[in-house]
PDB file of C-alpha atoms in Angstrom:
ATOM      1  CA  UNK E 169     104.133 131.334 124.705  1.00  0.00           C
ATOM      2  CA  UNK E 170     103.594 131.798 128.266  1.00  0.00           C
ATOM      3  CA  UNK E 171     101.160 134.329 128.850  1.00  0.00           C
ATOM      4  CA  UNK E 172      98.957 132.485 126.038  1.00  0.00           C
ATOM      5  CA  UNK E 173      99.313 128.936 128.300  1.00  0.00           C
ATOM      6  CA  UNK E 174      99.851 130.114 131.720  1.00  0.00           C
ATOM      7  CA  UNK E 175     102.922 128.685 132.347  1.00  0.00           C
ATOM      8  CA  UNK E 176     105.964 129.980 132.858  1.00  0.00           C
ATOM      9  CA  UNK E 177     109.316 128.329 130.927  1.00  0.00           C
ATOM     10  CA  UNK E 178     112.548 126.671 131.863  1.00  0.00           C
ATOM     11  CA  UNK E 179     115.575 126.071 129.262  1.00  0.00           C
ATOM     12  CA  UNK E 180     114.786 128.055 126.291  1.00  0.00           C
ATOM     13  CA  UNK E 181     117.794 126.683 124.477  1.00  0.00           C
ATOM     14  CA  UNK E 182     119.347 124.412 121.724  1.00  0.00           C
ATOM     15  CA  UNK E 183     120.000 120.813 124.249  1.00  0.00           C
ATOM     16  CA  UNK E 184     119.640 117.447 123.678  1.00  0.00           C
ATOM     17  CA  UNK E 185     116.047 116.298 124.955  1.00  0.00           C
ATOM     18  CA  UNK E 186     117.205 113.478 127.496  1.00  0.00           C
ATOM     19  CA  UNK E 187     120.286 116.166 128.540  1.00  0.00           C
ATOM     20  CA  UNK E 188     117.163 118.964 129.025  1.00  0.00           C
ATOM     21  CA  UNK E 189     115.047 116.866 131.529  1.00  0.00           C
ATOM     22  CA  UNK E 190     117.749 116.042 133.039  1.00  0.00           C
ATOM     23  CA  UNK E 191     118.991 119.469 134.012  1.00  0.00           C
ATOM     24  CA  UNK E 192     115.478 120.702 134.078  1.00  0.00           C
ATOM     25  CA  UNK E 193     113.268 117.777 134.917  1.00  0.00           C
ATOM     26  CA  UNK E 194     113.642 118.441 138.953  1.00  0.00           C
ATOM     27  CA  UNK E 195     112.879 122.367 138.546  1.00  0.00           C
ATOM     28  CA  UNK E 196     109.903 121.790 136.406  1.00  0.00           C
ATOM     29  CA  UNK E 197     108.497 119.410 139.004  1.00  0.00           C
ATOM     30  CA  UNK E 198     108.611 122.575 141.512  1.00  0.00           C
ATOM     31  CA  UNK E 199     107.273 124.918 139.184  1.00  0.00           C
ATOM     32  CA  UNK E 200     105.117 123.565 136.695  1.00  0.00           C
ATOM     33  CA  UNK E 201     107.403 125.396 134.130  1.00  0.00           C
ATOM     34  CA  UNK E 202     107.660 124.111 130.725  1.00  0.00           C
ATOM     35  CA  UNK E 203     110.803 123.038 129.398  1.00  0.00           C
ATOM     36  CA  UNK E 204     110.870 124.591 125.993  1.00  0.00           C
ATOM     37  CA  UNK E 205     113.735 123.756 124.096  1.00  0.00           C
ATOM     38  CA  UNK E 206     115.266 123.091 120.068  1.00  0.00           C
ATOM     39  CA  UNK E 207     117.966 121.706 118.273  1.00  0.00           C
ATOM     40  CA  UNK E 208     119.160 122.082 114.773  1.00  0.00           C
ATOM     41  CA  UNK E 209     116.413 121.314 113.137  1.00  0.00           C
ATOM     42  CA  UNK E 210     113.345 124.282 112.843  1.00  0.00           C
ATOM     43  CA  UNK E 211     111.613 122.946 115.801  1.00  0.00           C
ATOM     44  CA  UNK E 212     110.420 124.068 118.937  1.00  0.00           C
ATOM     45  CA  UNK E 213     109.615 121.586 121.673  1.00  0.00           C
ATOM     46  CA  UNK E 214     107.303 121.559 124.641  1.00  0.00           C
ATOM     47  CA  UNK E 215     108.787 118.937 127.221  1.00  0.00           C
ATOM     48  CA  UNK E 216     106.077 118.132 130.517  1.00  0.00           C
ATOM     49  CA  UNK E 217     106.162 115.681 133.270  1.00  0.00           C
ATOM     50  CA  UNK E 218     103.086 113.659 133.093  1.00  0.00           C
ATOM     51  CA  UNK E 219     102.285 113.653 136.326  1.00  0.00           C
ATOM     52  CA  UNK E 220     102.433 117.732 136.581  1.00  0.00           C
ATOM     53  CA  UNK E 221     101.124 118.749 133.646  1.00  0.00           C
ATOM     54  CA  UNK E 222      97.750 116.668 131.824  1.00  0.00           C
ATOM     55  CA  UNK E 223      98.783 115.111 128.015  1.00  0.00           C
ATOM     56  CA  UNK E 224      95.676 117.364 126.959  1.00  0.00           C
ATOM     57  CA  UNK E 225      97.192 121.106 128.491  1.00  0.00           C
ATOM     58  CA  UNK E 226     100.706 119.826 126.678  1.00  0.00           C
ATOM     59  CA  UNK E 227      98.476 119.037 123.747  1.00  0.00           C
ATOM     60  CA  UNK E 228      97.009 122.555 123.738  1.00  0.00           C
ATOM     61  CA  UNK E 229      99.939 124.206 124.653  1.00  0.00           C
ATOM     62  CA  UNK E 230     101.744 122.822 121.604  1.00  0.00           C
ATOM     63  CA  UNK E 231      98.144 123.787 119.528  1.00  0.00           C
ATOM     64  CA  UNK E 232      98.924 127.184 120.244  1.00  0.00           C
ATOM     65  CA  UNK E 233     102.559 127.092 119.790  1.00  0.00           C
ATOM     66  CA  UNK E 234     101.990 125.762 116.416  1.00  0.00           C
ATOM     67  CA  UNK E 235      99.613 128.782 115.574  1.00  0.00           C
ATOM     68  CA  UNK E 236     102.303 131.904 116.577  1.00  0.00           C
ATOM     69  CA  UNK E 237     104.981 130.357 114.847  1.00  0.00           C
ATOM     70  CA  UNK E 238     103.678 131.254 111.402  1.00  0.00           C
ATOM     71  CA  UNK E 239     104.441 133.567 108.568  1.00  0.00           C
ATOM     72  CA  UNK E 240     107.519 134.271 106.735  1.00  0.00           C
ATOM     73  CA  UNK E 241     110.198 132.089 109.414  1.00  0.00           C
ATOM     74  CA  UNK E 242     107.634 129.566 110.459  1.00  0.00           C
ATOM     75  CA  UNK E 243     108.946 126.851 112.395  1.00  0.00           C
ATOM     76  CA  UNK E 244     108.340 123.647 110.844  1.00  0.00           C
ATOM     77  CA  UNK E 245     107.772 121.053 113.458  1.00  0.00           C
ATOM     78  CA  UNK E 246     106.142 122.087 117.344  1.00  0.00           C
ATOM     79  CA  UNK E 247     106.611 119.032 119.411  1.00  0.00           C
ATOM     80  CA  UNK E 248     105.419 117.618 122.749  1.00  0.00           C
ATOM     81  CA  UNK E 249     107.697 115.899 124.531  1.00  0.00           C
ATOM     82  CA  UNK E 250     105.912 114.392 127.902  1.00  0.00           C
ATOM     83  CA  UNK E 251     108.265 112.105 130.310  1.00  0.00           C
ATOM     84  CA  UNK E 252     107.907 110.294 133.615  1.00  0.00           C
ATOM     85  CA  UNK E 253     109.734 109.333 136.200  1.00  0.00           C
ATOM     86  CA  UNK E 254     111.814 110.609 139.331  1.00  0.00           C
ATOM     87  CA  UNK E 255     114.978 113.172 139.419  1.00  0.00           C
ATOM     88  CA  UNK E 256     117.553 111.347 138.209  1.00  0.00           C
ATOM     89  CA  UNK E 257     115.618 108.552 136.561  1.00  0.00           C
ATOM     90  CA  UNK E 258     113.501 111.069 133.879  1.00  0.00           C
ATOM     91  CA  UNK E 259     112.715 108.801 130.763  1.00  0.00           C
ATOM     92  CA  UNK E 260     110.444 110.130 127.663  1.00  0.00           C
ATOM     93  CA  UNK E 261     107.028 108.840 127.000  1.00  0.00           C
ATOM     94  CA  UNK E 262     107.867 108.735 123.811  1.00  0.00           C
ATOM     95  CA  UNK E 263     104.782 106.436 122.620  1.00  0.00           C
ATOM     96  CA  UNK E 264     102.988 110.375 123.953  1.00  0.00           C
ATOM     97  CA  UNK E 265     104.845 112.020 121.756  1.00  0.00           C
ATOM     98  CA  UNK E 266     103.065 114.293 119.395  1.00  0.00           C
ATOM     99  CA  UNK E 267     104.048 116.652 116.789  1.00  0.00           C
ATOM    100  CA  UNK E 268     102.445 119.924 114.520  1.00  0.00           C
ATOM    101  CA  UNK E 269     104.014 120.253 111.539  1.00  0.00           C
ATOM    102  CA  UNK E 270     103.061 123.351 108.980  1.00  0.00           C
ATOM    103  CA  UNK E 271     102.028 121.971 105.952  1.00  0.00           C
ATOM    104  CA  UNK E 272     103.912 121.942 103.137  1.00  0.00           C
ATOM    105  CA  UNK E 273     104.433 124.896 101.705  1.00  0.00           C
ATOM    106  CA  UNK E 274     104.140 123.687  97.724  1.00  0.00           C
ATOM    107  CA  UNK E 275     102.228 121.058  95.959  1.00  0.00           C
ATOM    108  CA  UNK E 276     103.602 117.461  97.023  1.00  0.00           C
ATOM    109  CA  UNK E 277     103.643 114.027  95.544  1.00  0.00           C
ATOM    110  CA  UNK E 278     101.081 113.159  97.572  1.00  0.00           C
ATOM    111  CA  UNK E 279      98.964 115.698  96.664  1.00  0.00           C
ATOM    112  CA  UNK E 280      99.551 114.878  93.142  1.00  0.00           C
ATOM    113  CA  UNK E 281      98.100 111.325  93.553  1.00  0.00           C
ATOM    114  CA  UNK E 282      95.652 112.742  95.848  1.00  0.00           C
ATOM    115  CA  UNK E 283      94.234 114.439  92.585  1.00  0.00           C
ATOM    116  CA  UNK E 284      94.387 111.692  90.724  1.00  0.00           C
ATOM    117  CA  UNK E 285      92.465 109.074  92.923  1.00  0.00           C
ATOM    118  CA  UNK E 286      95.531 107.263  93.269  1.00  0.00           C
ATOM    119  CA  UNK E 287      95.695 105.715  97.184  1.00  0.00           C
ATOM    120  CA  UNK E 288      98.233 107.204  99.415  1.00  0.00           C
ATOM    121  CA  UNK E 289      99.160 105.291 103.011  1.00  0.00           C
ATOM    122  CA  UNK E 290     101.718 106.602 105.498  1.00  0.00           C
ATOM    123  CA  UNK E 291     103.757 104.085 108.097  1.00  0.00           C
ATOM    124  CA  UNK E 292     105.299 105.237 110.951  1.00  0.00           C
ATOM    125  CA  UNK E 293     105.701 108.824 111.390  1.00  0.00           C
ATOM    126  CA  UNK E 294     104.952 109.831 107.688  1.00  0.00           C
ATOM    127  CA  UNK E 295     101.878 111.849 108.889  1.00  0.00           C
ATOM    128  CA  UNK E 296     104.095 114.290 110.840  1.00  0.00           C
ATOM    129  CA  UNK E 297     106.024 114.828 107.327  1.00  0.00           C
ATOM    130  CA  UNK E 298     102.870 116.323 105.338  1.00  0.00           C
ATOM    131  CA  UNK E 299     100.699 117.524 108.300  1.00  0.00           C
ATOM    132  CA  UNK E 300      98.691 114.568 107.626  1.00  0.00           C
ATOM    133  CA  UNK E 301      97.297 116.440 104.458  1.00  0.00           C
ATOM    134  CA  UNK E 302      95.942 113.812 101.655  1.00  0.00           C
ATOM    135  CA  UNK E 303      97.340 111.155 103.690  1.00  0.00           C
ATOM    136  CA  UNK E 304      95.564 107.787 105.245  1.00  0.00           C
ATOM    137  CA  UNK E 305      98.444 107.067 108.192  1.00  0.00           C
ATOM    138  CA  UNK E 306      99.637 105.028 111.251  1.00  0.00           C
ATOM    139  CA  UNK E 307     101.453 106.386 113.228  1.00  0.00           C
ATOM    140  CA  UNK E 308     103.336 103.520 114.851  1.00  0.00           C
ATOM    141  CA  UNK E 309     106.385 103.947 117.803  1.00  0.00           C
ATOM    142  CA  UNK E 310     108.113 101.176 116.401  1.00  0.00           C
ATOM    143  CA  UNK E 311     110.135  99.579 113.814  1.00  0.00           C
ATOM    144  CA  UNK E 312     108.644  96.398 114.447  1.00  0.00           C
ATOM    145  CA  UNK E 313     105.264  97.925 114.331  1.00  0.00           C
ATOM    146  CA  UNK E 314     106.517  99.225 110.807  1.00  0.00           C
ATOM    147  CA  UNK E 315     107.286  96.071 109.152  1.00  0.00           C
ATOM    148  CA  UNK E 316     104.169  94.594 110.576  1.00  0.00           C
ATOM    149  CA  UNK E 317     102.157  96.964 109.039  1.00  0.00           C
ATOM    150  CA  UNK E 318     104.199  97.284 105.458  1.00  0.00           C
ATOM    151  CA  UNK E 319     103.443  93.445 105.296  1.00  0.00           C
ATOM    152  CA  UNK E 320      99.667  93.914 105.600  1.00  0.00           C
ATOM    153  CA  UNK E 321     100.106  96.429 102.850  1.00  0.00           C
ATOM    154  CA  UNK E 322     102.250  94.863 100.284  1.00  0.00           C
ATOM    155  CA  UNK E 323      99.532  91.973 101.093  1.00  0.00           C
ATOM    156  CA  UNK E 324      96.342  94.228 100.374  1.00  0.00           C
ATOM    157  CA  UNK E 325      97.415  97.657  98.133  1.00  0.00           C
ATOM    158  CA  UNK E 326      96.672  96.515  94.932  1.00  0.00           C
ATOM    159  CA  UNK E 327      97.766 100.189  93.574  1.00  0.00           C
ATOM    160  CA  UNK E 328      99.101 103.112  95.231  1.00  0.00           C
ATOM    161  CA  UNK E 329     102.034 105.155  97.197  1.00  0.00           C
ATOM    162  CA  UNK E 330     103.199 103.277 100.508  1.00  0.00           C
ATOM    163  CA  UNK E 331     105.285 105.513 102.510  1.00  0.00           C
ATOM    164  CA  UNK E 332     107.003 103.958 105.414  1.00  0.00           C
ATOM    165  CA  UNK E 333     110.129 105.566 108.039  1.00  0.00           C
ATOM    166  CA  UNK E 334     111.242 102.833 110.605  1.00  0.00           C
ATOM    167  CA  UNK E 335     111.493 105.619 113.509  1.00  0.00           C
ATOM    168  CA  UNK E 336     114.002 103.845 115.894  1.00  0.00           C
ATOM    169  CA  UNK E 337     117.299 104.342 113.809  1.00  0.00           C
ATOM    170  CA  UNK E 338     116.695 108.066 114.517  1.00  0.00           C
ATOM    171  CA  UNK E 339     114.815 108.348 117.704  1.00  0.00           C
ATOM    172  CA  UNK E 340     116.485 105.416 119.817  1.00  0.00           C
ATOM    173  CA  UNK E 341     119.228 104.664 118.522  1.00  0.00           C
ATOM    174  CA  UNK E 342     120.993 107.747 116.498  1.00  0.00           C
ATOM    175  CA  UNK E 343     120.187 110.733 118.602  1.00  0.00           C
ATOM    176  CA  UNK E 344     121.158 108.296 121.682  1.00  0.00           C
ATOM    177  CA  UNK E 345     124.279 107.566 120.617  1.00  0.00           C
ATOM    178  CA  UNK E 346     123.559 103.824 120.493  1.00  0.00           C
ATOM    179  CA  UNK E 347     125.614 101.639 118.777  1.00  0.00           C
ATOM    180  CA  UNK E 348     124.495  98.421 119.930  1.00  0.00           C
ATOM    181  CA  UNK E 349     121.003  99.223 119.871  1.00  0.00           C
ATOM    182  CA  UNK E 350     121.585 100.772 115.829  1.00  0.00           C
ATOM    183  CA  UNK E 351     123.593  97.361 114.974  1.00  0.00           C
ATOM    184  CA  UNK E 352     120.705  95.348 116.740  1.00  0.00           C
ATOM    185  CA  UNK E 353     118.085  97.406 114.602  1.00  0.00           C
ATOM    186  CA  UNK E 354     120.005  96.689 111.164  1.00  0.00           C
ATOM    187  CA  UNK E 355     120.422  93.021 112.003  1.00  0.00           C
ATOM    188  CA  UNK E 356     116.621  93.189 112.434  1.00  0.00           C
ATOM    189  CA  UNK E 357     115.638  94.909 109.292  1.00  0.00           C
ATOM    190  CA  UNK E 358     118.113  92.168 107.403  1.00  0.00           C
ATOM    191  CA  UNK E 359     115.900  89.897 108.764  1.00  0.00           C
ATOM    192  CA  UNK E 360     112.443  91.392 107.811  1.00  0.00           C
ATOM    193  CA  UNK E 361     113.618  92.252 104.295  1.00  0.00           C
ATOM    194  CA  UNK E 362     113.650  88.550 103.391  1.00  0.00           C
ATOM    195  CA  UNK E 363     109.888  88.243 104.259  1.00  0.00           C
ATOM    196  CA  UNK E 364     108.761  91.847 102.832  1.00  0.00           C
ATOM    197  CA  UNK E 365     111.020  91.248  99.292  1.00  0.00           C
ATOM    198  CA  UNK E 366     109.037  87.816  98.896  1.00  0.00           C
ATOM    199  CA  UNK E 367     106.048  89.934  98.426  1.00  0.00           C
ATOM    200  CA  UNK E 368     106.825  91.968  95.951  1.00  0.00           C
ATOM    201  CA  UNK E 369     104.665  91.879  92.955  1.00  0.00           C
ATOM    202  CA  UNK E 370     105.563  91.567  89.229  1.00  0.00           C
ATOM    203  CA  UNK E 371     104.691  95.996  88.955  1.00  0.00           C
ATOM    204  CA  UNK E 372     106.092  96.832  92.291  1.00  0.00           C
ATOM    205  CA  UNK E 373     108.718  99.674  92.754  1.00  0.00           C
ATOM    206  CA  UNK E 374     110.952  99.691  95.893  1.00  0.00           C
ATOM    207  CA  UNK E 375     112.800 102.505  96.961  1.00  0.00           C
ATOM    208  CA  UNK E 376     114.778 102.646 100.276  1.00  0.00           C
ATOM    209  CA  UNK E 377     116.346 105.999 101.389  1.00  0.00           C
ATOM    210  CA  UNK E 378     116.845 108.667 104.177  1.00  0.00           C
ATOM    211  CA  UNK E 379     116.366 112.092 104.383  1.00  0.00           C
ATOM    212  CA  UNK E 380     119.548 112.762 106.559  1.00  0.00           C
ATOM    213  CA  UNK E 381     122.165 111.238 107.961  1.00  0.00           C
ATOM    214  CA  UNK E 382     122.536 110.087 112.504  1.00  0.00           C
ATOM    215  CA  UNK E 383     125.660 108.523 113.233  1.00  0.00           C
ATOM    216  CA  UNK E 384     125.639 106.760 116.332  1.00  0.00           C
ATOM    217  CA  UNK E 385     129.371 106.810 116.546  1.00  0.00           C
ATOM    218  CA  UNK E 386     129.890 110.474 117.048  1.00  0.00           C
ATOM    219  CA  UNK E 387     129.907 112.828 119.385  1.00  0.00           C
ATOM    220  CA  UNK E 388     127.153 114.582 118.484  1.00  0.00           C
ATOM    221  CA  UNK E 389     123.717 113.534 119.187  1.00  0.00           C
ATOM    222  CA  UNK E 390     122.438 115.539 116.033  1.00  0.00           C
ATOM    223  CA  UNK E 391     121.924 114.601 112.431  1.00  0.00           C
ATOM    224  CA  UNK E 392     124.579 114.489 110.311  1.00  0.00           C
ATOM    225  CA  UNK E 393     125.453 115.448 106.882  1.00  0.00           C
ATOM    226  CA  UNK E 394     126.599 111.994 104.831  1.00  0.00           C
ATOM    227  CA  UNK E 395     125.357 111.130 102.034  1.00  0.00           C
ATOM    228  CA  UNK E 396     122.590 108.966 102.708  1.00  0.00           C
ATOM    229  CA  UNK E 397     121.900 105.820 100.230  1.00  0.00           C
ATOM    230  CA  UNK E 398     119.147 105.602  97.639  1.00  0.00           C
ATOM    231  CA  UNK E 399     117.926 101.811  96.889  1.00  0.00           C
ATOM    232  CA  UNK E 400     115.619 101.305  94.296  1.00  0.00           C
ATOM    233  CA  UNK E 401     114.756  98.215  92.717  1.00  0.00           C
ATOM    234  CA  UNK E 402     111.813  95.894  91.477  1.00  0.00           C
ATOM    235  CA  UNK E 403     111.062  92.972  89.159  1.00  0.00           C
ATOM    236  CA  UNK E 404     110.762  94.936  86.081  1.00  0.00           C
ATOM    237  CA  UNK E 405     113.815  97.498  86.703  1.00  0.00           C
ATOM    238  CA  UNK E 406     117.592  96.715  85.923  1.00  0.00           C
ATOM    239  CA  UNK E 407     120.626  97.468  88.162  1.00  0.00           C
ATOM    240  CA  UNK E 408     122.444 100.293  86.802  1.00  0.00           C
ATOM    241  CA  UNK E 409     124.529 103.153  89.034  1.00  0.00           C
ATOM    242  CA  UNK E 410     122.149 106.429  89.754  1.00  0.00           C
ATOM    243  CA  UNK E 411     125.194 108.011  90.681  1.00  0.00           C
ATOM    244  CA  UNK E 412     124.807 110.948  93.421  1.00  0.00           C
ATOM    245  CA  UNK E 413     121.656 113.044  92.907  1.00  0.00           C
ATOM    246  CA  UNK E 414     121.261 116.349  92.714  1.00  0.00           C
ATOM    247  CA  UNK E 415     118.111 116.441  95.171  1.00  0.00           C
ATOM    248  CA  UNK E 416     115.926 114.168  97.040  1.00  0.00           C
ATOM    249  CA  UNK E 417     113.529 115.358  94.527  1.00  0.00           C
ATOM    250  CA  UNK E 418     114.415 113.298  91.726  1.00  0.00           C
ATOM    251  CA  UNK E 419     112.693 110.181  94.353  1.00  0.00           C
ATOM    252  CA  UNK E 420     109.237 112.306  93.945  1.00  0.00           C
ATOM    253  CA  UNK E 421     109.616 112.911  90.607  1.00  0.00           C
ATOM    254  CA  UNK E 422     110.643 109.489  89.554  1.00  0.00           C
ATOM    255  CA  UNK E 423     107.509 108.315  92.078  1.00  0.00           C
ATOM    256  CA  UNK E 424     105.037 110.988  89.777  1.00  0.00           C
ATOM    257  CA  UNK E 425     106.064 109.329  86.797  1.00  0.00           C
ATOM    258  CA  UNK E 426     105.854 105.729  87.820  1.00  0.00           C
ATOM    259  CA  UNK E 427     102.015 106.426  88.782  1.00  0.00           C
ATOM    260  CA  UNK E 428     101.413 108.624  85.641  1.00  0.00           C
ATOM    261  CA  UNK E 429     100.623 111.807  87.179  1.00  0.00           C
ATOM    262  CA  UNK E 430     101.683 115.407  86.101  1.00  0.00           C
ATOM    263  CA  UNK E 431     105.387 116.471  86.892  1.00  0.00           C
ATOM    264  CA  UNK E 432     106.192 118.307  90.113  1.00  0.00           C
ATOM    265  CA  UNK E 433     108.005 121.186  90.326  1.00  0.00           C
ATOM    266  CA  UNK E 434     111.349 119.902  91.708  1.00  0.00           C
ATOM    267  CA  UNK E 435     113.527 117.289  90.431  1.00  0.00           C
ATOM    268  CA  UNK E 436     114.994 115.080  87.882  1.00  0.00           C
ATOM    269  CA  UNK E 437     112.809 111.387  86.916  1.00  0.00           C
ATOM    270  CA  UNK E 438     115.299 108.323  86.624  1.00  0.00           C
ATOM    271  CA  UNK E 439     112.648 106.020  85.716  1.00  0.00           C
ATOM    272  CA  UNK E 440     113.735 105.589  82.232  1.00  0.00           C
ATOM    273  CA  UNK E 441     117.101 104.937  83.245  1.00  0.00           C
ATOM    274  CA  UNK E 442     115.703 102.391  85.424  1.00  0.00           C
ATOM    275  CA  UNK E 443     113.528  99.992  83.479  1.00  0.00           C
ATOM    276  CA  UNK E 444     113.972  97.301  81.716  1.00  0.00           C
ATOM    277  CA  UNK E 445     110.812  98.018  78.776  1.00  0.00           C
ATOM    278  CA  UNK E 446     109.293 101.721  78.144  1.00  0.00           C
ATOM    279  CA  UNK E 447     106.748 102.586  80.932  1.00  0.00           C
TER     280      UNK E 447
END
């Protein structure tokens, strides 16, 4: 990675990214090193002060990145991580944050509607999830950007998938250790829901899940492994007990089947056990 960019690195560890530019932030500014750094997920992450190093060389850096970690053990995610600030004041830009993902390495459910002419739109940081492949996204920074922009679309999709992740319980407040700020964020959403359930039509579905767990409470400033929930409701489906899954799958495949398209490959439908009349 550094004789392809021209820089040399700093770190080259498993650290928490505030904790990294932190230690690191100070001896980058000397050097014009990159902080390169991971964590337990498969990623590898670029950090840069923005006053050192331009958004566009990060950008680059991360392009290239992205292409040598390939093949069999392919990293999934390559992310740039730009900050600002002073020694002993470093904060991320996060709103410069930017991330290459590999694609997926199978045939999705968005690919399935894809094929089918069926609309697909991605809120919040969806597009990072598929690589942005068969996907209209925007990418928004915040939750309240989120809700702002599921409104518009429960207001104007007449058919199709709408995919949104409200970032902040993960970036801001769960990997920070933020209790107040995660309480804060789920006394928000209470408050949205109201306003986004009144919009639901007659042939919506609703599902609300998570694909991991980041407890605020614990040490660790890493996912976690609880269960996480799976919500699904919708004027035409009955409350019944979906019990614990056996994959996050059986959310695509129940999706493929409420839109008609061919089965995917992975998972288990619970759409009949779901509605009220036959599909």
């Amino acid at each position: 990675f550094a004789r392809r960019t021209g820089r040399g690195w700093l770190g080259n560890k498993a650290a928490s990214g505030t904790a990294i530019i932190d230690e690191l932030g100070a001896a980058h500014l000397e050097t014009g090193d990159w902080i390169v750094y991971t964590s337990a997920d498969s990623v590898f992450q670029v950090a840069a002060h923005e006053e050192k190093v331009p958004l566009a060389e990060l950008y680059e850096a991360c392009r290239k990145a992205r292409e040598m970690l390939s093949g069999e053990h392919a990293v999934s995610r390559v992310i740039a991580r730009p900050f600002v600030g002073a020694p002993g004041a470093f904060q991320r830009a996060s709103h410069h944050r930017k991330d290459f993902s590999i694609e997926p390495v199978g045939r999705t459910l968005v690919d399935a509607l894809a094929e089918q002419g069926i609309p697909r739109f991605g809120i919040g940081k969806v597009d990072d999830l598929f690589a942005a492949r068969n996907l209209t996204s925007t990418h928004t920074p915040t939750n309240g950007d989120a809700y702002r922009l599921l409104r518009d679309a429960l207001l104007g999709v007449d058919l199709g998938l709408v995919f949104a992740n409200v970032i902040e319980f993960d970036q801001s407040w769960g990997h920070r250790n933020d209790v107040a700020g995660f309480h804060q964020g789920l006394r928000e959403l209470d408050t949205e829901l109201e306003g986004l359930l009144a919009l639901v039509r007659p042939d919506d579905v609703v599902a609300f899940t998570a694909d991991h767990g980041n407890d605020p409470t614990t040490p660790s400033t890493d996912h976690a492994r609880e269960n996480v929930p799976l919500l699904v409701f919708g004027p035409k489906l009955r409350p019944v007990d979906l019990g614990q899954r056996a994959t996050f799958a059986d959310l695509g495949q129940t999706c493929a089947e409420c839109f008609g398209v061919p089965p995917l490959a992975a998972g288990t439908s619970f759409l009949g056990d779901v509605m009220r009349e036959a599909p």
